[in-house]
Coordinates of N, CA and C in Angstrom, one line a residue:
M1 N 8.2 7.3 -1.1 CA 7.3 7.2 0.0 C 7.0 5.6 0.4
S2 N 7.3 5.7 2.0 CA 7.0 4.2 2.6 C 5.6 4.2 2.9
R3 N 5.3 3.0 3.1 CA 3.5 2.3 3.5 C 3.2 3.1 4.3
A4 N 4.0 3.3 5.4 CA 3.0 4.1 6.4 C 2.9 5.3 6.1
A5 N 3.6 6.0 5.7 CA 3.3 7.5 5.2 C 2.1 7.7 3.8
G6 N 2.1 6.5 3.0 CA 1.1 6.2 2.0 C -0.2 5.6 2.9
L7 N 0.0 5.5 3.8 CA -1.3 4.8 4.7 C -1.9 6.1 5.3
L8 N -0.6 7.4 5.7 CA -1.8 8.4 6.5 C -2.2 9.4 5.3
L9 N -1.7 9.2 4.0 CA -2.4 9.9 3.2 C -3.8 9.1 2.5
V10 N -3.7 8.2 2.5 CA -5.1 7.2 2.1 C -6.1 7.3 2.7
A11 N -5.6 7.4 4.5 CA -6.7 8.0 5.4 C -7.3 9.3 5.2
A12 N -7.1 10.4 5.0 CA -7.5 11.4 4.2 C -8.4 11.6 2.9
A13 N -7.7 10.8 2.3 CA -8.7 11.0 0.9 C -9.9 9.8 1.2
A14 N -9.8 8.7 2.1 CA -11.0 7.5 2.6 C -12.0 8.2 3.3
W15 N -11.6 9.5 4.3 CA -12.7 10.0 4.8 C -12.9 11.2 4.6
P16 N -14.0 11.9 3.7 CA -14.3 12.9 3.0 C -15.1 13.8 4.5
L17 N -14.7 15.1 4.5 CA -15.2 15.9 5.0 C -16.8 16.0 5.5
T18 N -17.0 16.0 4.5 CA -18.6 15.9 5.1 C -19.5 14.5 5.1
T19 N -18.7 13.5 5.5 CA -19.1 12.4 5.7 C -18.8 12.1 7.3
L20 N -18.2 12.9 8.1 CA -17.3 12.6 9.1 C -19.0 12.5 10.3
P21 N -19.3 11.4 10.9 CA -20.3 11.3 11.8 C -20.4 12.8 12.7
V22 N -21.8 13.2 13.0 CA -22.2 14.4 13.6 C -21.0 13.8 15.2
A23 N -20.8 13.5 15.7 CA -20.4 13.1 16.8 C -18.7 13.7 17.0
A24 N -18.5 13.7 15.7 CA -16.9 14.6 15.5 C -17.3 15.5 15.3
Q25 N -18.2 16.2 15.0 CA -18.5 17.6 14.3 C -18.6 18.7 15.5
W26 N -17.1 19.2 15.6 CA -16.8 20.4 16.7 C -17.0 21.3 16.2
A27 N -16.9 22.4 17.1 CA -16.9 24.0 16.8 C -16.0 24.5 16.0
D28 N -14.9 24.0 15.8 CA -14.2 24.3 14.8 C -14.0 24.0 13.2
G29 N -15.5 23.0 13.1 CA -15.6 22.5 12.0 C -15.7 20.6 12.1
P30 N -15.9 19.8 11.3 CA -15.9 18.4 11.4 C -14.3 18.2 10.7
S31 N -13.7 19.0 10.4 CA -12.5 18.4 9.8 C -11.2 18.6 10.7
A32 N -11.5 19.8 11.2 CA -10.2 20.5 12.0 C -9.8 19.4 13.2
R33 N -10.5 19.4 14.1 CA -10.2 17.9 15.2 C -9.1 16.6 14.4
Y34 N -10.0 16.4 13.7 CA -9.4 15.2 12.7 C -8.0 15.3 11.9
E35 N -7.8 16.7 11.3 CA -6.6 16.8 10.9 C -5.9 17.2 11.7
R36 N -6.0 17.6 12.5 CA -5.3 18.2 13.9 C -4.6 16.5 14.7
C37 N -5.6 15.6 14.7 CA -4.8 14.2 15.1 C -4.3 13.8 14.2
L38 N -4.5 14.0 13.0 CA -3.0 13.1 11.7 C -2.2 13.9 11.9
A39 N -1.8 15.0 11.9 CA -0.8 15.8 12.5 C 0.0 15.6 13.3
Q40 N -0.6 15.5 14.7 CA -0.4 14.8 15.6 C 0.6 13.4 15.7
V41 N 0.1 12.5 15.2 CA 0.5 11.4 14.3 C 1.4 11.3 14.1
R42 N 1.6 12.1 13.0 CA 2.8 12.3 12.1 C 3.7 12.4 13.0
D43 N 3.8 13.6 13.7 CA 4.9 14.1 14.4 C 5.4 13.4 15.9
N44 N 4.3 12.7 16.1 CA 4.5 11.8 17.2 C 3.4 10.9 17.8
P45 N 4.0 9.6 17.2 CA 2.8 8.7 17.1 C 2.4 8.3 18.5
K46 N 3.1 8.3 19.7 CA 2.9 8.0 20.8 C 1.7 9.1 21.5
D47 N 2.1 10.3 21.4 CA 1.1 11.3 21.7 C 0.1 11.3 21.1
G48 N 0.3 11.0 19.5 CA -1.2 10.9 18.9 C -1.9 10.2 19.0
L49 N -1.5 8.5 19.8 CA -2.5 7.7 20.0 C -3.4 8.2 21.1
E50 N -2.3 8.7 22.4 CA -3.3 9.5 23.4 C -4.5 10.3 23.1
G51 N -4.0 11.3 21.9 CA -5.0 12.0 21.8 C -5.9 11.7 21.4
A52 N -5.8 10.7 20.6 CA -6.9 10.4 19.8 C -7.8 9.3 20.7
Q53 N -7.1 8.8 21.7 CA -8.3 7.8 22.7 C -9.1 8.8 23.4
L54 N -8.3 10.4 23.9 CA -8.9 10.9 24.5 C -10.0 11.3 23.9
W55 N -9.8 11.7 22.4 CA -11.0 12.3 21.8 C -12.1 11.4 21.4
R56 N -12.0 10.1 21.7 CA -12.6 9.0 21.4 C -13.6 8.9 22.6
I57 N -12.8 9.4 23.7 CA -13.7 9.3 25.0 C -14.5 10.7 25.0
E58 N -14.0 11.4 25.0 CA -14.9 12.4 24.4 C -16.1 12.9 23.4
G59 N -16.2 11.7 22.6 CA -17.5 11.9 21.3 C -16.7 11.7 20.0
G60 N -15.7 11.8 19.8 CA -15.0 11.4 18.4 C -15.4 10.8 17.7
G61 N -15.9 9.7 18.0 CA -16.8 8.5 17.1 C -15.8 7.9 16.0
W62 N -16.4 7.7 14.9 CA -15.4 7.0 14.0 C -14.1 7.7 13.5
A63 N -14.3 9.0 14.1 CA -13.0 10.0 12.7 C -11.9 9.8 14.1
A64 N -12.1 9.7 15.3 CA -11.2 9.1 16.6 C -10.7 8.1 16.7
D65 N -11.8 6.8 16.1 CA -11.3 5.5 15.9 C -10.7 5.3 14.9
H66 N -10.7 5.8 13.6 CA -9.7 6.0 12.2 C -8.5 6.5 13.0
C67 N -8.5 7.8 13.6 CA -6.9 8.4 13.8 C -6.3 7.4 14.9
I68 N -6.9 6.6 15.5 CA -6.0 5.6 16.6 C -5.6 4.8 15.9
A69 N -6.1 4.2 14.6 CA -5.8 2.7 13.7 C -4.9 3.4 13.1
I70 N -4.5 4.7 12.6 CA -3.7 4.9 12.2 C -2.1 5.3 12.7
A71 N -2.6 5.8 14.3 CA -1.7 5.9 15.4 C -0.8 4.2 15.6
L72 N -1.6 3.1 15.8 CA -1.2 1.9 16.0 C -0.6 1.4 14.7
Y73 N -1.1 2.0 13.5 CA 0.1 2.0 12.5 C 1.3 2.2 12.6
E74 N 1.3 3.4 13.0 CA 2.5 4.1 12.8 C 3.7 3.9 14.0
L75 N 2.8 3.4 15.0 CA 3.6 2.5 16.1 C 4.0 1.1 15.8
K76 N 4.4 0.4 14.3 CA 4.3 -0.4 14.4 C 3.4 -1.5 14.8
D77 N 2.3 -1.1 15.6 CA 1.2 -2.5 16.0 C 0.3 -2.7 15.1
F78 N 0.9 -3.4 13.9 CA 0.0 -3.7 12.5 C -1.2 -4.4 12.8
R79 N -0.8 -5.4 13.7 CA -2.1 -6.3 13.9 C -3.1 -5.2 14.6
G80 N -2.9 -4.8 15.6 CA -3.9 -3.7 16.3 C -4.5 -2.7 15.3
A81 N -3.6 -2.0 14.6 CA -3.9 -1.2 13.5 C -4.9 -2.3 12.3
A82 N -4.9 -3.3 12.0 CA -5.7 -3.9 11.2 C -6.8 -4.2 12.1
Q83 N -6.8 -4.8 13.3 CA -8.4 -5.3 13.8 C -8.9 -3.7 13.8
R84 N -8.4 -2.8 14.2 CA -9.2 -1.2 14.6 C -9.9 -1.0 13.2
F85 N -9.0 -1.0 12.5 CA -10.0 -0.8 10.8 C -11.0 -1.8 10.6
E86 N -10.6 -3.1 10.6 CA -11.7 -4.0 10.4 C -13.0 -3.6 11.8
A87 N -12.4 -3.1 12.7 CA -14.2 -3.0 13.6 C -14.4 -1.9 13.1
L88 N -14.0 -1.0 12.5 CA -14.5 0.4 11.7 C -15.4 0.4 10.8
V89 N -14.8 -0.9 9.9 CA -15.7 -0.6 8.9 C -17.2 -1.8 9.0
A90 N -16.9 -2.3 10.2 CA -18.1 -2.7 10.5 C -19.4 -2.2 11.1
A91 N -18.7 -0.9 11.7 CA -19.9 -0.2 12.2 C -20.1 1.0 11.0
M92 N -19.6 1.3 9.9 CA -20.0 2.0 8.7 C -20.6 1.6 8.0
A93 N -22.0 0.9 8.5 CA -22.8 -0.1 7.3 C -23.4 0.9 6.0
D94 N -23.7 2.4 7.0 CA -24.5 3.4 6.6 C -23.4 4.0 5.6
T95 N -22.7 4.3 5.8 CA -21.5 5.1 4.4 C -21.4 4.8 3.2
P96 N -20.7 5.7 2.7 CA -20.6 5.5 1.1 C -19.5 4.0 0.6
A97 N -20.1 3.3 -0.2 CA -19.2 2.4 -0.7 C -17.5 2.8 -0.9
A98 N -17.3 3.6 -1.2 CA -15.9 4.4 -1.3 C -14.8 4.4 -0.1
Q99 N -16.0 4.8 1.0 CA -15.2 5.1 2.1 C -14.7 3.8 2.9
R100 N -16.2 2.8 2.6 CA -15.9 1.5 3.3 C -14.6 0.6 2.7
A101 N -14.7 0.8 1.1 CA -13.4 0.4 0.7 C -12.1 0.6 1.2
G102 N -12.2 1.9 0.9 CA -11.0 2.2 1.8 C -10.4 2.2 2.8
T103 N -11.1 2.4 3.9 CA -10.7 1.7 5.1 C -10.5 -0.2 5.4
L104 N -11.3 -0.6 4.6 CA -11.0 -2.2 4.0 C -9.7 -2.2 3.8
D105 N -9.1 -1.0 2.7 CA -8.0 -1.4 1.8 C -7.0 -1.0 3.0
Q106 N -7.0 0.0 3.9 CA -6.0 -0.2 5.1 C -5.5 -1.3 6.0
A107 N -6.9 -1.8 6.3 CA -6.9 -2.9 6.8 C -6.2 -4.4 6.6
G108 N -6.3 -4.1 5.1 CA -5.7 -4.9 4.1 C -3.9 -4.6 4.4
Q109 N -3.5 -3.6 4.1 CA -2.3 -3.1 4.2 C -1.6 -3.2 5.4
A110 N -2.3 -3.2 6.5 CA -2.3 -2.9 7.8 C -1.5 -5.0 8.0
W111 N -2.6 -5.8 7.5 CA -2.3 -7.1 7.9 C -1.0 -7.5 7.0
L112 N -0.9 -7.2 5.5 CA 0.1 -6.7 5.1 C 1.4 -6.7 6.0
A113 N 1.5 -5.5 6.6 CA 3.0 -5.2 7.3 C 3.0 -6.0 8.2
A114 N 2.1 -6.6 8.6 CA 2.0 -8.0 10.2 C 2.3 -9.1 9.4
D115 N 2.8 -9.0 8.1 CA 3.2 -10.6 7.5 C 2.1 -11.5 7.1
E116 N 0.9 -11.2 7.7 CA -0.1 -12.1 7.4 C -1.1 -11.7 6.0
P117 N -0.4 -12.2 4.9 CA -1.3 -11.5 3.5 C -2.5 -12.6 3.6
A118 N -3.0 -13.4 4.2 CA -3.9 -14.5 3.9 C -5.1 -13.3 4.3
R119 N -5.0 -12.8 5.5 CA -5.9 -11.8 6.4 C -6.1 -10.5 5.3
A120 N -4.8 -10.4 4.7 CA -4.9 -9.2 4.0 C -5.9 -9.2 2.8
K121 N -5.8 -10.3 2.2 CA -6.7 -10.6 0.6 C -7.6 -10.7 1.4
L122 N -8.4 -11.1 2.3 CA -10.2 -11.2 2.7 C -10.4 -9.9 2.6
D123 N -9.5 -8.6 3.5 CA -10.2 -7.5 3.2 C -10.2 -6.8 1.8
F124 N -8.9 -7.3 0.8 CA -8.7 -6.6 -0.4 C -10.3 -7.2 -1.2
D125 N -10.4 -8.5 -0.6 CA -11.7 -9.1 -1.5 C -12.7 -8.3 -1.1
G126 N -13.0 -8.1 0.3 CA -14.2 -7.3 0.5 C -14.2 -5.6 -0.2
A127 N -12.7 -5.0 0.0 CA -12.8 -3.6 -0.6 C -13.4 -3.7 -2.4
L128 N -13.3 -4.9 -3.2 CA -13.1 -4.7 -4.7 C -14.3 -5.3 -4.9
A129 N -14.9 -5.7 -3.7 CA -16.7 -6.4 -4.0 C -17.7 -4.8 -4.2
L130 N -16.9 -3.9 -2.9 CA -17.4 -2.8 -3.2 C -17.0 -1.8 -3.9
Q131 N -16.0 -1.6 -4.7 CA -15.2 -1.1 -5.6 C -14.0 -1.6 -6.9
A132 N -15.1 -2.6 -7.4 CA -14.3 -3.9 -8.4 C -13.5 -3.0 -9.3
N133 N -13.4 -1.9 -9.9 CA -13.0 -1.7 -10.8 C -11.5 -0.5 -10.4
D134 N -10.8 -0.7 -9.1 CA -10.3 0.3 -8.3 C -8.9 -0.5 -8.6
P135 N -7.8 0.3 -9.4 CA -6.4 -0.4 -9.8 C -5.8 -0.5 -8.8
D136 N -6.1 0.5 -7.6 CA -5.0 0.6 -6.2 C -5.2 -0.7 -5.6
L137 N -6.8 -0.9 -5.2 CA -7.2 -2.2 -4.7 C -6.9 -3.5 -5.2
L138 N -7.0 -3.3 -7.0 CA -6.7 -4.7 -7.4 C -4.5 -4.8 -7.4
I139 N -3.9 -3.9 -7.4 CA -2.5 -3.5 -7.1 C -2.3 -4.5 -5.7
D140 N -3.0 -3.8 -4.3 CA -2.7 -4.6 -3.0 C -3.2 -6.1 -3.1
R141 N -4.4 -6.2 -3.7 CA -4.5 -7.6 -3.8 C -3.3 -8.5 -4.4
A142 N -2.9 -8.2 -5.5 CA -2.0 -8.7 -6.1 C -0.2 -8.9 -5.1
E143 N -0.6 -8.0 -4.6 CA 0.8 -8.2 -3.8 C 0.2 -9.1 -2.5
A144 N -1.1 -9.1 -1.9 CA -1.0 -10.5 -1.0 C -1.1 -11.8 -1.6
L145 N -1.5 -12.0 -3.0 CA -1.3 -13.1 -3.7 C 0.1 -13.4 -3.8
A146 N 0.9 -12.6 -4.4 CA 2.2 -12.9 -4.7 C 2.8 -13.2 -3.3
A147 N 2.5 -12.5 -2.3 CA 3.5 -13.1 -1.1 C 3.1 -14.4 -0.3
Q148 N 1.8 -14.9 -1.0 CA 1.4 -16.5 -0.5 C 1.8 -17.3 -2.0
Q149 N 3.0 -16.5 -2.7 CA 3.4 -17.1 -4.0 C 2.4 -17.9 -4.7
Q150 N 1.1 -17.2 -5.2 CA 0.1 -17.4 -6.1 C 0.4 -16.2 -6.9
Y151 N 1.2 -16.3 -8.0 CA 1.6 -15.7 -8.6 C 0.6 -15.3 -10.1
A152 N -0.2 -16.4 -10.4 CA -0.6 -16.7 -11.7 C -1.9 -15.7 -11.0
P153 N -2.8 -16.0 -10.2 CA -3.8 -14.8 -9.8 C -3.0 -13.6 -9.6
A154 N -2.4 -13.0 -9.0 CA -1.7 -12.0 -8.9 C -1.5 -11.3 -10.4
I155 N -1.2 -11.7 -11.3 CA -0.8 -11.6 -12.7 C -1.9 -11.2 -13.3
K156 N -3.5 -12.0 -13.0 CA -4.8 -11.5 -13.2 C -4.9 -10.6 -12.6
D157 N -4.9 -10.0 -11.3 CA -5.3 -8.8 -10.8 C -4.5 -7.6 -11.6
L158 N -3.4 -8.0 -11.8 CA -2.4 -6.9 -12.4 C -2.8 -6.7 -13.9
D159 N -3.3 -7.4 -14.4 CA -3.4 -7.6 -15.7 C -5.0 -6.4 -15.9
R160 N -5.6 -6.8 -15.1 CA -7.0 -5.6 -15.0 C -6.6 -4.6 -14.7
A161 N -5.8 -4.0 -13.7 CA -5.3 -3.1 -13.4 C -4.6 -2.1 -14.4
I162 N -3.9 -3.1 -15.1 CA -3.3 -2.3 -16.2 C -4.0 -1.6 -17.4
V163 N -5.1 -2.5 -17.6 CA -6.4 -2.4 -18.4 C -7.3 -0.9 -18.0
L164 N -7.4 -0.8 -16.8 CA -8.3 0.1 -15.9 C -7.2 1.4 -16.2
A165 N -5.8 1.4 -15.7 CA -4.9 2.4 -15.5 C -3.7 1.9 -16.5
P166 N -3.4 2.1 -17.8 CA -2.5 1.9 -18.2 C -1.5 2.6 -18.2
G167 N -1.4 4.4 -17.8 CA -0.5 4.5 -17.9 C 0.5 4.7 -16.0
R168 N 0.0 3.5 -15.3 CA 0.5 3.0 -14.1 C 1.6 2.1 -14.5
G169 N 2.9 2.7 -13.9 CA 3.9 1.8 -14.6 C 4.4 0.9 -13.0
D170 N 3.8 1.3 -11.8 CA 3.8 0.3 -10.9 C 3.7 -1.1 -11.3
A171 N 2.2 -0.8 -12.0 CA 1.9 -1.9 -12.0 C 2.3 -3.1 -13.0
F172 N 2.9 -2.4 -13.6 CA 4.1 -3.3 -15.1 C 4.7 -3.6 -14.2
I173 N 5.2 -2.9 -13.5 CA 6.7 -3.8 -12.4 C 6.5 -4.6 -11.6
Y174 N 5.4 -4.5 -11.1 CA 4.9 -5.4 -10.3 C 4.3 -6.8 -11.0
R175 N 3.5 -6.8 -12.2 CA 3.5 -7.9 -13.0 C 4.9 -8.1 -13.6
G176 N 6.1 -7.9 -13.8 CA 7.2 -8.1 -14.0 C 7.9 -9.0 -13.4
S177 N 7.6 -8.7 -11.5 CA 8.2 -9.4 -10.6 C 7.5 -10.6 -10.5
A178 N 6.2 -10.7 -10.8 CA 5.1 -12.1 -10.4 C 5.7 -12.9 -12.0
Y179 N 5.9 -12.3 -13.1 CA 6.3 -12.9 -14.1 C 7.9 -13.9 -14.2
R180 N 8.7 -12.9 -13.2 CA 10.1 -13.7 -13.2 C 10.0 -14.8 -11.8
S181 N 8.7 -14.4 -11.0 CA 8.8 -15.6 -10.2 C 8.4 -16.7 -10.9
L182 N 7.8 -16.5 -12.0 CA 7.2 -17.9 -12.6 C 8.5 -18.4 -13.2
E183 N 9.5 -17.7 -13.4 CA 10.5 -17.9 -14.3 C 10.1 -17.3 -15.8
Q184 N 9.1 -16.5 -16.2 CA 8.8 -16.3 -17.6 C 10.1 -14.9 -17.6
L185 N 11.2 -14.9 -17.8 CA 12.2 -14.0 -17.8 C 11.9 -12.9 -18.9
D186 N 11.7 -13.1 -20.3 CA 11.7 -12.5 -21.5 C 10.1 -11.2 -21.2
R187 N 8.8 -12.3 -20.6 CA 7.7 -11.4 -20.6 C 7.9 -10.4 -19.2
A188 N 8.9 -10.9 -18.1 CA 9.2 -10.3 -17.0 C 9.7 -8.9 -17.3
L189 N 10.7 -9.1 -18.0 CA 11.8 -7.8 -18.7 C 10.8 -7.1 -19.9
D190 N 10.1 -7.6 -20.6 CA 9.0 -6.6 -21.0 C 8.6 -5.6 -20.3
D191 N 7.9 -6.4 -19.3 CA 7.1 -5.4 -18.2 C 7.6 -4.6 -17.1
V192 N 8.9 -4.7 -17.0 CA 9.7 -4.0 -16.1 C 10.1 -2.8 -16.7
E193 N 10.8 -2.9 -17.9 CA 11.4 -1.3 -19.1 C 10.4 -0.7 -19.4
H194 N 8.5 -1.8 -19.6 CA 7.6 -0.7 -19.9 C 7.6 0.0 -18.7
G195 N 7.5 -0.3 -17.4 CA 6.8 0.4 -16.4 C 8.3 1.4 -16.1
L196 N 9.4 1.2 -16.2 CA 10.9 2.2 -16.4 C 10.5 3.5 -17.1
K197 N 9.8 3.1 -18.7 CA 9.6 4.4 -19.3 C 8.7 4.8 -19.0
L198 N 7.4 4.7 -18.0 CA 6.7 5.2 -17.6 C 7.1 6.0 -16.3
Q199 N 8.1 5.4 -15.4 CA 8.5 6.0 -13.9 C 9.8 5.6 -14.2
P200 N 10.4 6.5 -14.8 CA 12.2 6.0 -14.6 C 13.4 5.8 -13.5
A201 N 12.4 6.9 -12.2 CA 13.1 7.1 -11.2 C 12.8 5.7 -10.0
S202 N 11.7 4.7 -10.8 CA 11.1 3.6 -10.0 C 12.3 2.9 -9.3
V203 N 12.4 3.2 -7.7 CA 13.5 2.3 -7.4 C 13.2 0.7 -7.4
L204 N 12.0 0.3 -7.2 CA 11.7 -0.6 -7.4 C 11.8 -1.5 -8.9
G205 N 11.3 -0.6 -9.7 CA 11.6 -1.3 -11.3 C 13.0 -1.3 -11.3
L206 N 13.8 -0.5 -11.3 CA 15.6 -0.7 -11.2 C 15.9 -2.0 -10.4
L207 N 15.1 -1.9 -8.9 CA 16.0 -3.3 -8.5 C 15.1 -4.4 -9.4
E208 N 14.2 -4.8 -9.6 CA 13.6 -5.6 -10.2 C 14.1 -6.0 -11.5
R209 N 14.5 -4.8 -12.5 CA 15.2 -5.0 -13.5 C 16.7 -5.9 -13.3
G210 N 17.2 -5.1 -12.3 CA 18.6 -6.0 -11.9 C 18.6 -7.2 -12.1
N211 N 17.5 -7.8 -11.0 CA 16.6 -9.0 -10.6 C 17.2 -10.1 -12.0
I212 N 16.2 -9.4 -12.9 CA 16.0 -9.9 -14.2 C 17.0 -10.5 -15.2
R213 N 18.0 -9.1 -15.3 CA 18.9 -9.0 -15.7 C 20.4 -9.9 -15.1
R214 N 20.5 -9.9 -14.0 CA 21.1 -10.8 -13.6 C 20.9 -12.4 -13.9
L215 N 19.5 -12.7 -13.4 CA 19.1 -14.5 -14.4 C 19.3 -14.2 -15.6
K216 N 19.2 -13.7 -16.4 CA 19.6 -13.6 -18.0 C 20.9 -13.4 -18.1
G217 N 21.7 -13.9 -17.0 CA 23.5 -13.7 -17.0 C 23.8 -12.1 -17.5
D218 N 23.1 -11.2 -17.8 CA 23.9 -9.6 -17.9 C 24.3 -9.2 -16.7
A219 N 25.2 -9.5 -16.1 CA 25.7 -9.3 -14.5 C 26.2 -7.8 -14.7
A220 N 26.7 -7.1 -15.7 CA 27.3 -5.5 -16.1 C 25.7 -4.8 -15.9
G221 N 24.7 -5.4 -16.6 CA 23.4 -4.6 -16.7 C 23.0 -4.7 -15.4
A222 N 23.1 -5.6 -14.1 CA 22.2 -5.6 -13.2 C 23.6 -5.3 -12.1
R223 N 24.3 -4.6 -12.2 CA 25.1 -3.9 -11.0 C 24.8 -2.8 -11.4
E224 N 24.8 -2.4 -12.8 CA 24.1 -0.9 -12.9 C 23.0 -0.3 -12.5
D225 N 22.0 -1.4 -12.6 CA 20.9 -1.0 -12.3 C 21.0 -0.7 -10.7
W226 N 21.4 -1.6 -9.4 CA 21.7 -1.7 -8.4 C 22.5 -0.4 -7.7
R227 N 23.3 -0.4 -9.0 CA 23.7 1.5 -8.4 C 22.7 2.4 -8.1
R228 N 22.0 2.3 -9.6 CA 21.1 3.4 -9.5 C 20.4 3.3 -8.1
V229 N 19.6 2.1 -7.7 CA 18.9 2.0 -6.5 C 19.6 2.2 -5.7
A230 N 21.0 2.3 -5.2 CA 21.9 2.7 -4.3 C 22.0 4.3 -4.1
E231 N 21.9 5.1 -5.3 CA 21.8 6.0 -5.6 C 20.4 7.0 -4.8
L232 N 19.4 6.3 -5.6 CA 18.5 7.1 -5.3 C 17.4 6.5 -4.0
A233 N 17.9 5.0 -3.6 CA 17.4 5.2 -2.1 C 18.5 4.1 -1.3
P234 N 19.0 5.1 -0.3 CA 20.3 4.6 -0.3 C 20.1 3.7 1.0
D235 N 18.9 3.8 1.9 CA 18.3 3.3 3.3 C 17.5 2.5 2.7
N236 N 17.3 2.1 1.5 CA 16.0 1.7 1.3 C 16.1 0.6 -0.1
R237 N 17.3 -0.3 -0.1 CA 17.0 -0.9 -1.4 C 16.0 -1.6 -1.7
R238 N 15.2 -2.2 -0.6 CA 14.2 -3.0 -1.1 C 12.9 -2.1 -2.0
G239 N 12.9 -1.3 -2.1 CA 12.1 -0.4 -2.7 C 11.5 1.1 -2.0
G240 N 12.0 2.1 -2.0 CA 11.2 3.0 -2.1 C 10.7 3.7 -3.5
G241 N 9.6 4.5 -3.7 CA 9.4 4.6 -4.9 C 9.9 5.8 -5.4
G242 N 9.6 6.0 -6.6 CA 10.6 7.2 -7.7 C 9.1 8.0 -7.4
E243 N 9.7 9.3 -8.1 CA 8.4 10.3 -7.6 C 7.3 9.8 -8.7
G244 N 6.2 10.1 -8.3 CA 5.0 10.0 -9.1 C 4.5 8.5 -8.4
Q245 N 5.0 7.5 -7.8 CA 4.8 6.1 -7.6 C 4.0 6.2 -6.4
S246 N 2.9 5.7 -6.2 CA 1.8 5.4 -5.3 C 1.4 4.5 -4.4
R247 N 2.3 3.7 -5.0 CA 1.7 2.4 -4.1 C 2.7 1.6 -3.9
Q248 N 3.3 0.5 -2.9 CA 4.7 0.2 -2.5 C 4.6 -1.0 -2.4
P249 N 4.0 -2.5 -3.2 CA 3.8 -3.9 -2.7 C 5.5 -4.2 -2.6
Q250 N 5.4 -4.9 -1.9 CA 6.7 -5.7 -1.1 C 7.5 -6.6 -1.9
Y251 N 6.8 -7.4 -3.0 CA 7.6 -8.8 -3.1 C 8.8 -8.1 -4.4
P252 N 9.1 -7.4 -4.8 CA 10.2 -7.2 -5.9 C 11.3 -6.6 -4.6
R253 N 12.1 -7.6 -4.8 CA 13.7 -7.4 -4.0 C 15.0 -8.1 -4.5
R254 N 16.1 -7.7 -4.0 CA 17.3 -7.7 -4.9 C 17.8 -9.6 -4.5
E255 N 17.6 -10.1 -5.7 CA 18.4 -11.3 -5.8 C 19.6 -11.5 -5.6
A256 N 20.2 -12.0 -4.4 CA 21.6 -11.9 -4.5 C 22.3 -12.9 -5.2

């Protein structure tokens, strides 16, 4: 799953149907226009953006603003999307904490896509202040930290995520990548191997294990892992996830 596709799925989860603003509650129900807006963005982001902007003018409120932000993300205007998400959170003071945290998470993901990890971390900090025990938020903040080469605090976030969700193979894989960056190869390999037991088809896990095996002198093992990466994700050797992998932090990549 690409991060953009994941963002669209998170969008629906972050906006419970019963909490859409009154201005967005059209005759066909509070969710129908929003769902149609997201569907149009998926099919044609440019048309979806125009439709969302028109809906905003017509009184679509926060739901329309949220759809606009998603459309901007799909159009790769990551900075514009991040700013729209942040502005939306500022207007959501009376909404449930989980909804605000989800929107801040989306802002952080957009800043990561814009290659602005420091700004992403600020949004993830805000989201975690609202939902301190959310493993997804911890994993996302770990990505922002790792992107700034702050591997030790990234590991601390991943430690917490693993305690909260010990079945999350991706968290083990990302922690293994951070350990590799700190040249702690045995710990890195242990984590990635455990992650692959939980998610055997994880492209990121196979890619990372190949990196570690190469660094440990196991060239044949590295080639085998990278061969599997090419089979599973021929157009994305940096990491589409295996089935069931819900997040896509980007720091594991193939070492030349």
